[in-house]
CSV table of C-alpha atoms and ligand atoms in Angstrom, one decimal:
chain,number,residue,atom,x,y,z
A,1,MET,CA,-5.2,3.9,-19.9
A,2,LEU,CA,-1.8,4.1,-21.5
A,3,VAL,CA,0.2,7.4,-20.5
A,4,ARG,CA,1.4,7.5,-24.1
A,5,PRO,CA,1.3,5.4,-27.0
A,6,THR,CA,4.8,3.8,-26.9
A,7,VAL,CA,4.2,2.9,-23.0
A,8,ARG,CA,3.0,-0.7,-22.9
A,9,ALA,CA,0.8,-1.6,-19.9
A,10,PHE,CA,2.4,-4.6,-17.8
A,11,ARG,CA,-0.5,-6.6,-17.0
A,12,THR,CA,-1.3,-10.0,-15.6
A,13,SER,CA,-3.7,-12.6,-16.0
A,14,ARG,CA,-3.6,-13.3,-12.1
A,15,CYS,CA,-2.8,-12.0,-8.8
A,16,ARG,CA,-0.2,-14.0,-7.1
A,17,PRO,CA,0.2,-13.7,-3.4
A,18,ALA,CA,2.7,-11.3,-1.8
A,19,PHE,CA,6.4,-13.0,-1.5
A,20,ALA,CA,5.4,-15.7,-4.2
A,21,PRO,CA,8.8,-16.2,-5.8
A,22,PRO,CA,8.8,-15.8,-9.4
A,23,HIS,CA,7.7,-18.9,-11.6
A,24,ASN,CA,11.3,-18.9,-13.0
A,25,SER,CA,14.3,-17.3,-11.8
A,26,ASN,CA,15.0,-15.8,-15.4
A,27,GLU,CA,11.5,-13.9,-15.5
A,28,PHE,CA,13.2,-10.8,-14.8
A,29,SER,CA,15.5,-11.1,-17.9
A,30,ARG,CA,12.2,-11.2,-19.6
A,31,ILE,CA,11.9,-7.5,-19.0
A,32,PRO,CA,13.4,-6.2,-21.9
A,33,THR,CA,15.7,-3.2,-21.6
A,34,PRO,CA,13.3,-1.0,-23.8
A,35,MET,CA,13.5,2.6,-24.9
A,36,THR,CA,10.3,3.2,-23.1
A,37,ALA,CA,9.2,1.1,-19.7
A,38,GLN,CA,6.6,-1.4,-19.1
A,39,LEU,CA,3.7,0.3,-17.3
A,40,ILE,CA,2.9,-1.7,-14.3
A,41,ASP,CA,-1.0,-1.4,-14.1
A,42,GLY,CA,-1.9,-1.4,-10.6
A,43,LYS,CA,-5.6,-0.6,-11.5
A,44,GLN,CA,-6.0,-3.7,-13.4
A,45,ILE,CA,-3.8,-5.8,-10.7
A,46,ALA,CA,-5.8,-4.4,-7.8
A,47,GLU,CA,-9.1,-5.1,-9.6
A,48,GLN,CA,-8.1,-8.8,-9.9
A,49,CYS,CA,-7.3,-8.8,-6.2
A,50,ARG,CA,-10.6,-7.3,-5.4
A,51,GLN,CA,-12.5,-9.9,-7.5
A,52,GLN,CA,-10.7,-12.6,-5.6
A,53,VAL,CA,-11.6,-10.9,-2.1
A,54,ARG,CA,-15.2,-10.9,-3.4
A,55,GLN,CA,-15.4,-14.5,-4.2
A,56,GLN,CA,-13.8,-15.3,-0.8
A,57,ALA,CA,-16.2,-13.1,1.1
A,58,ASP,CA,-19.1,-14.6,-1.0
A,59,ALA,CA,-17.8,-18.0,0.2
A,60,MET,CA,-17.5,-16.9,3.9
A,61,LEU,CA,-21.1,-15.7,3.8
A,62,GLN,CA,-22.5,-18.8,2.3
A,63,GLN,CA,-20.6,-20.9,4.9
A,64,THR,CA,-20.9,-18.8,7.9
A,65,GLY,CA,-23.8,-16.1,7.2
A,66,ILE,CA,-21.3,-13.5,8.2
A,67,THR,CA,-20.1,-10.4,6.2
A,68,PRO,CA,-16.8,-8.7,6.8
A,69,HIS,CA,-17.5,-5.3,8.3
A,70,LEU,CA,-15.0,-2.4,8.3
A,71,ALA,CA,-15.4,0.4,10.9
A,72,ALA,CA,-13.9,3.6,9.8
A,73,ILE,CA,-13.3,6.7,12.0
A,74,LEU,CA,-13.2,10.2,10.4
A,75,CYS,CA,-12.5,13.1,12.7
A,76,GLY,CA,-12.8,16.7,11.1
A,77,ASP,CA,-13.5,17.5,7.5
A,78,ASP,CA,-10.0,17.3,5.8
A,79,PRO,CA,-11.3,17.1,2.2
A,80,ALA,CA,-8.5,14.6,1.3
A,81,SER,CA,-9.4,12.4,4.2
A,82,GLN,CA,-12.9,12.6,3.0
A,83,VAL,CA,-12.2,11.4,-0.5
A,84,TYR,CA,-10.1,8.3,1.1
A,85,VAL,CA,-12.4,7.3,3.5
A,86,ARG,CA,-15.4,7.5,0.6
A,87,ASN,CA,-13.1,5.5,-1.6
A,88,LYS,CA,-12.6,2.7,1.0
A,89,GLU,CA,-16.4,2.7,1.6
A,90,LYS,CA,-17.2,2.2,-2.1
A,91,ALA,CA,-14.5,-0.4,-2.2
A,92,CYS,CA,-16.1,-2.3,0.8
A,93,ALA,CA,-19.4,-2.3,-1.1
A,94,THR,CA,-18.0,-3.8,-4.3
A,95,ALA,CA,-16.3,-6.6,-2.3
A,96,GLY,CA,-19.5,-7.6,-0.6
A,97,PHE,CA,-18.3,-6.2,2.7
A,98,ARG,CA,-20.4,-4.0,5.3
A,99,SER,CA,-18.8,-0.8,6.1
A,100,THR,CA,-19.6,2.0,8.8
A,101,LEU,CA,-18.4,5.4,8.9
A,102,HIS,CA,-18.0,7.2,12.3
A,103,ARG,CA,-17.8,11.0,11.8
A,104,LEU,CA,-16.6,13.0,14.7
A,105,PRO,CA,-16.1,16.7,14.9
A,106,ALA,CA,-12.5,18.2,14.4
A,107,ASP,CA,-12.8,19.2,18.2
A,108,VAL,CA,-13.6,15.5,19.3
A,109,THR,CA,-11.6,14.8,22.6
A,110,GLN,CA,-9.0,12.0,23.3
A,111,PRO,CA,-11.3,10.5,25.7
A,112,GLN,CA,-14.2,10.6,23.4
A,113,LEU,CA,-12.4,9.0,20.5
A,114,LEU,CA,-10.8,6.4,22.9
A,115,GLN,CA,-14.3,5.5,24.0
A,116,LEU,CA,-15.6,4.9,20.5
A,117,ILE,CA,-12.5,2.7,19.7
A,118,ALA,CA,-13.5,0.7,22.8
A,119,ALA,CA,-16.9,0.3,21.7
A,120,LEU,CA,-15.7,-0.9,18.4
A,121,ASN,CA,-13.1,-3.2,19.8
A,122,SER,CA,-15.5,-5.0,21.8
A,123,ASN,CA,-18.3,-5.2,19.3
A,124,PRO,CA,-18.4,-8.5,17.5
A,125,ASP,CA,-20.0,-7.3,14.8
A,126,VAL,CA,-17.2,-5.2,13.7
A,127,HIS,CA,-14.1,-7.1,12.0
A,128,GLY,CA,-11.9,-4.1,11.1
A,129,ILE,CA,-11.1,-0.6,12.5
A,130,LEU,CA,-9.6,2.1,10.4
A,131,VAL,CA,-8.7,5.4,11.9
A,132,GLN,CA,-8.2,7.8,9.0
A,133,LEU,CA,-5.1,9.8,9.5
A,134,PRO,CA,-4.1,12.8,9.7
A,135,LEU,CA,-6.0,13.1,13.0
A,136,PRO,CA,-6.4,16.8,14.2
A,137,ARG,CA,-3.5,18.2,15.7
A,138,HIS,CA,-4.5,18.1,19.4
A,139,LEU,CA,-5.1,14.2,19.4
A,140,ASP,CA,-2.3,11.7,20.1
A,141,THR,CA,-2.2,9.9,17.2
A,142,VAL,CA,0.3,7.0,18.7
A,143,ALA,CA,-2.1,6.6,21.5
A,144,ILE,CA,-5.2,6.4,19.5
A,145,LEU,CA,-3.7,3.9,16.8
A,146,ASP,CA,-2.2,1.6,19.7
A,147,ALA,CA,-5.8,1.7,21.4
A,148,VAL,CA,-7.3,-0.3,18.1
A,149,THR,CA,-7.1,-3.9,19.2
A,150,PRO,CA,-4.5,-5.9,17.2
A,151,LEU,CA,-7.0,-8.3,15.9
A,152,LYS,CA,-9.0,-5.6,14.3
A,153,ASP,CA,-6.1,-3.3,13.2
A,154,VAL,CA,-6.6,-3.8,9.3
A,155,ASP,CA,-4.1,-0.8,8.8
A,156,ALA,CA,-1.5,-2.8,10.6
A,157,PHE,CA,-0.2,0.2,12.6
A,158,HIS,CA,-0.3,-1.6,16.2
A,159,PRO,CA,3.2,-2.5,17.6
A,160,GLU,CA,2.0,-6.1,17.9
A,161,ASN,CA,1.2,-6.3,14.2
A,162,VAL,CA,4.5,-4.5,13.4
A,163,GLY,CA,6.6,-6.7,15.4
A,164,LEU,CA,4.9,-9.9,13.8
A,165,MET,CA,5.4,-8.7,10.4
A,166,LEU,CA,9.3,-7.9,11.2
A,167,GLN,CA,9.4,-11.4,12.6
A,168,GLY,CA,8.2,-12.6,9.1
A,169,ARG,CA,5.0,-14.0,10.5
A,170,PRO,CA,2.5,-11.2,9.5
A,171,ARG,CA,-1.0,-11.1,10.9
A,172,PHE,CA,-1.9,-8.1,8.7
A,173,VAL,CA,0.7,-6.3,6.3
A,174,PRO,CA,0.5,-2.4,6.1
A,175,CYS,CA,-1.7,-1.8,3.0
A,176,THR,CA,0.6,0.4,0.9
A,177,PRO,CA,4.0,-1.6,1.3
A,178,SER,CA,2.1,-4.9,1.0
A,179,GLY,CA,0.4,-3.6,-2.3
A,180,VAL,CA,3.7,-2.8,-3.7
A,181,MET,CA,5.0,-6.4,-3.3
A,182,ARG,CA,1.8,-7.5,-4.7
A,183,LEU,CA,2.6,-5.5,-7.9
A,184,LEU,CA,6.1,-6.9,-7.8
A,185,SER,CA,5.0,-10.5,-7.7
A,186,ALA,CA,1.9,-10.2,-10.0
A,187,THR,CA,4.1,-8.8,-12.7
A,188,GLY,CA,6.9,-11.4,-12.2
A,189,ILE,CA,9.5,-9.1,-11.0
A,190,PRO,CA,11.8,-11.0,-8.8
A,191,THR,CA,13.2,-9.2,-5.6
A,192,ALA,CA,15.7,-11.9,-4.7
A,193,GLY,CA,19.3,-10.7,-4.9
A,194,ARG,CA,18.2,-7.5,-6.2
A,195,HIS,CA,19.2,-4.2,-4.7
A,196,ALA,CA,16.1,-2.2,-3.6
A,197,VAL,CA,16.6,1.4,-2.6
A,198,VAL,CA,13.6,2.6,-0.6
A,199,ILE,CA,13.4,6.6,-0.3
A,200,GLY,CA,11.2,7.4,2.8
A,201,ARG,CA,11.3,6.0,6.2
A,202,SER,CA,7.8,6.7,7.4
A,203,ASP,CA,6.1,4.1,9.7
A,204,ILE,CA,3.5,3.7,7.1
A,205,VAL,CA,5.3,3.2,4.1
A,206,GLY,CA,9.1,3.4,4.0
A,207,LYS,CA,10.1,1.3,6.9
A,208,PRO,CA,7.6,-1.7,6.4
A,209,MET,CA,8.5,-1.5,2.8
A,210,ALA,CA,12.2,-2.0,3.5
A,211,ALA,CA,11.2,-4.8,5.9
A,212,LEU,CA,9.0,-6.6,3.5
A,213,LEU,CA,11.7,-6.4,0.7
A,214,LEU,CA,14.3,-7.7,3.2
A,215,GLN,CA,12.1,-10.5,4.4
A,216,LYS,CA,13.0,-14.3,3.6
A,217,GLY,CA,11.2,-15.1,0.5
A,218,ALA,CA,11.5,-11.7,-1.0
A,219,ASP,CA,15.3,-11.6,-0.3
A,220,ALA,CA,16.3,-8.2,-1.7
A,221,THR,CA,19.4,-6.3,-0.4
A,222,VAL,CA,17.8,-3.2,0.9
A,223,THR,CA,19.1,0.5,1.0
A,224,VAL,CA,16.9,3.0,2.9
A,225,CYS,CA,17.2,6.7,2.3
A,226,HIS,CA,15.7,9.7,4.0
A,227,SER,CA,16.1,13.5,4.5
A,228,ARG,CA,19.7,12.9,6.1
A,229,THR,CA,21.0,10.6,3.3
A,230,PRO,CA,23.6,12.3,1.3
A,231,ASP,CA,24.1,11.3,-2.4
A,232,ILE,CA,20.7,9.8,-2.9
A,233,ALA,CA,21.5,10.0,-6.7
A,234,VAL,CA,24.3,7.8,-6.3
A,235,LEU,CA,22.6,5.1,-4.2
A,236,CYS,CA,19.4,5.3,-6.8
A,237,ARG,CA,21.8,4.6,-9.9
A,238,GLN,CA,22.8,1.4,-8.2
A,239,ALA,CA,19.3,0.2,-7.8
A,240,ASP,CA,17.5,-2.6,-9.4
A,241,ILE,CA,14.3,-1.6,-7.7
A,242,VAL,CA,13.5,1.9,-6.6
A,243,VAL,CA,10.7,2.6,-4.3
A,244,ALA,CA,10.0,6.4,-3.9
A,245,ALA,CA,7.8,7.3,-0.7
A,246,VAL,CA,9.3,11.0,-0.1
A,247,GLY,CA,6.1,13.2,-0.7
A,248,ILE,CA,8.1,15.5,-2.8
A,249,PRO,CA,6.6,15.8,-6.3
A,250,ARG,CA,9.1,14.3,-9.2
A,251,PHE,CA,11.6,14.0,-6.5
A,252,VAL,CA,13.5,11.1,-8.3
A,253,ARG,CA,15.1,12.2,-11.6
A,254,GLY,CA,15.4,10.4,-14.6
A,255,ASP,CA,19.0,10.5,-14.6
A,256,TRP,CA,19.0,8.8,-11.2
A,257,LEU,CA,17.7,5.5,-12.7
A,258,LYS,CA,19.8,2.6,-14.4
A,259,PRO,CA,18.3,1.5,-17.7
A,260,ASP,CA,17.2,-1.9,-16.3
A,261,ALA,CA,15.5,-0.3,-13.2
A,262,VAL,CA,12.0,-1.2,-11.9
A,263,VAL,CA,10.7,2.0,-10.5
A,264,ILE,CA,7.6,2.0,-7.9
A,265,ASP,CA,6.3,5.4,-7.2
A,266,VAL,CA,4.3,5.6,-4.1
A,267,GLY,CA,4.0,9.2,-4.0
A,268,ILE,CA,0.7,11.2,-4.5
A,269,ASN,CA,1.4,15.0,-4.7
A,270,ARG,CA,-1.2,17.4,-6.0
A,271,LEU,CA,0.2,19.9,-8.5
A,272,GLY,CA,-2.4,22.4,-9.5
A,273,ASP,CA,-5.3,20.1,-10.6
A,274,LYS,CA,-2.9,17.1,-11.4
A,275,LEU,CA,-1.7,14.4,-9.4
A,276,VAL,CA,1.9,13.6,-9.5
A,277,GLY,CA,4.3,10.9,-8.2
A,278,ASP,CA,7.8,11.5,-6.3
A,279,VAL,CA,9.3,10.4,-9.5
A,280,ASP,CA,9.7,12.6,-12.6
A,281,PHE,CA,7.6,10.4,-14.8
A,282,ASP,CA,8.3,11.9,-18.3
A,283,ALA,CA,12.0,11.5,-17.6
A,284,ALA,CA,12.1,8.2,-16.3
A,285,VAL,CA,9.7,6.3,-18.7
A,286,ASP,CA,12.0,6.6,-21.7
A,287,ARG,CA,15.1,5.1,-19.3
A,288,VAL,CA,13.8,2.4,-17.1
A,289,ALA,CA,12.6,-1.2,-17.6
A,290,ALA,CA,9.2,-0.7,-15.6
A,291,ILE,CA,7.2,1.9,-14.1
A,292,THR,CA,4.1,2.6,-12.1
A,293,PRO,CA,2.2,5.4,-12.9
A,294,VAL,CA,0.5,8.0,-10.6
A,295,PRO,CA,-2.4,7.7,-10.6
A,296,GLY,CA,-3.2,4.1,-11.4
A,297,GLY,CA,-0.1,2.4,-9.8
A,298,VAL,CA,0.1,2.2,-6.1
A,299,GLY,CA,-2.7,3.7,-5.0
A,300,PRO,CA,-5.3,1.2,-6.1
A,301,MET,CA,-3.3,-1.6,-4.6
A,302,THR,CA,-3.4,0.2,-1.2
A,303,ILE,CA,-7.3,-0.2,-1.2
A,304,ALA,CA,-7.2,-3.8,-2.6
A,305,MET,CA,-4.8,-4.7,0.4
A,306,LEU,CA,-7.2,-3.1,2.9
A,307,LEU,CA,-9.9,-5.3,1.9
A,308,GLU,CA,-7.8,-8.4,2.1
A,309,ASN,CA,-6.6,-7.4,5.5
A,310,THR,CA,-10.4,-6.7,6.6
A,311,LEU,CA,-11.3,-10.2,5.0
A,312,THR,CA,-8.5,-11.7,7.2
A,313,ALA,CA,-9.5,-9.9,10.2
A,314,ALA,CA,-13.2,-11.3,9.9
A,315,ARG,CA,-11.7,-15.0,9.6
A,316,LEU,CA,-9.7,-14.6,12.5
A,317,GLN,CA,-12.3,-13.4,14.6
A,318,ILE,CA,-14.9,-15.9,13.3
A,319,ASN,CA,-12.2,-18.7,13.2
A,320,HIS,CA,-12.9,-19.3,9.8
A,321,PRO,CA,-10.0,-20.7,7.6
B,1,NAP,P1,6.1,11.1,5.3
B,1,NAP,O1,5.7,10.5,6.5
B,1,NAP,O2,6.1,12.4,5.0
B,1,NAP,O3,7.6,10.6,5.1
B,1,NAP,C1,8.5,11.1,4.0
B,1,NAP,C2,9.7,10.4,4.2
B,1,NAP,O4,10.6,11.0,2.9
B,1,NAP,C3,10.7,10.7,5.4
B,1,NAP,O5,11.2,9.5,5.8
B,1,NAP,C4,11.5,11.7,5.1
B,1,NAP,O6,12.7,11.4,5.7
B,1,NAP,C5,11.8,11.4,3.7
B,1,NAP,N1,12.3,12.6,2.8
B,1,NAP,C6,11.6,13.8,3.0
B,1,NAP,N2,12.3,14.9,2.3
B,1,NAP,C7,13.5,14.2,1.9
B,1,NAP,C8,14.3,14.4,1.2
B,1,NAP,N3,14.7,15.7,0.5
B,1,NAP,N4,15.4,13.6,0.8
B,1,NAP,C9,15.2,12.2,1.1
B,1,NAP,N5,14.1,11.8,1.8
B,1,NAP,C10,13.2,12.7,2.0
B,1,NAP,O7,5.4,10.5,4.0
B,1,NAP,P2,4.3,9.0,3.9
B,1,NAP,O8,3.5,8.8,4.5
B,1,NAP,O9,5.9,7.9,3.8
B,1,NAP,O10,4.4,9.2,2.2
B,1,NAP,C11,5.1,9.2,1.2
B,1,NAP,C12,4.4,9.6,-0.1
B,1,NAP,O11,3.6,8.6,-0.4
B,1,NAP,C13,3.5,10.8,-0.1
B,1,NAP,O12,3.3,11.5,-1.3
B,1,NAP,C14,2.2,10.3,0.4
B,1,NAP,O13,1.1,11.0,-0.3
B,1,NAP,C15,2.4,9.0,-0.6
B,1,NAP,N6,1.2,7.7,0.2
B,1,NAP,C16,0.7,7.1,-0.9
B,1,NAP,C17,0.0,6.1,-0.6
B,1,NAP,C18,-0.5,5.3,-1.9
B,1,NAP,O14,-1.5,4.6,-1.4
B,1,NAP,N7,-0.1,5.3,-3.0
B,1,NAP,C19,0.0,5.6,0.5
B,1,NAP,C20,0.6,6.4,1.7
B,1,NAP,C21,1.3,7.5,1.2
B,1,NAP,P3,12.7,12.0,7.4
B,1,NAP,O15,12.4,10.7,7.8
B,1,NAP,O16,14.3,12.1,7.5
B,1,NAP,O17,12.0,13.3,7.7
């Protein structure tokens, strides 16, 4: 599990909810300024979250007879999307959820897809709906995502859910940024008063990530960088927390990082037969205080948060506390 013998895994004994303040404000200072970084073990933290979800789903089943049910829609046969959907189905099974996969051909029409979404929206047996992205190019992704009823929008892409999250009263929180917040809180890394630099401003990762870090309770000071930002290296060197969501392998270089920085690498890039992040891990690991590996960092958290959102969706729909 360890990337190299000198790297210590940053594990926790329990999984605290997002936005939970650290137990004591000096927790950050407990992170030493080591020669090698603490490795934030997303796999282990995600497993704890998944076990909690399983327990809650079991309790709900006992009390109500209802099992959370996620419906996934996959259009076409993109190999990466097939893997992602399969992993989500497996995660549902281990959480004790039902999942249904609706496979549609790559040439599905917009009305056909909208018709399926309408049917799932009105099916009381389905609690969460996930449209696997990217969709084939002839489809209007925004219109498709907007068609998912906000109460079943477990990816939290619907404008209503985005608005609620921005106002600090989330119904669902987008899975990847929510997973990052959980990694930080579960490892006792405070965000309050820290300067967080988020690289990337996509609707799925960068923007909601910045919003969550900025939220009351998280209280970071946030800088968002994108492709038109000059001198990203200079901004990164001022960062206590760097979140990289760029989609460019090893974009963030080791000498861009402060020695006491915490580095969260959201990137998943295939280089030959290897998966690498958006951070030059080998250069960073000897410089910073803590870092997420790729794979095994943010990725597992994304799926764990999807399960949490699906459980929340089921609770909301059956009015179960
Ligand atoms: P995206 O939609 O392509 O957005 C990339 C962002 O990076 C954009 O805001 C873009 O800026 C910015 N960017 C691109 N080139 C840049 C440059 N040279 N300098 C500074 N900023 C630059 O990607 P995404 O969906 O956010 O995903 C980002 C990465 O995270 C990808 O590697 C993806 O595979 C990964 N990911 C991982 C998970 C997970 O579960 N771990 C989940 C989702 C995504 P502009 O807006 O100016 O174009």
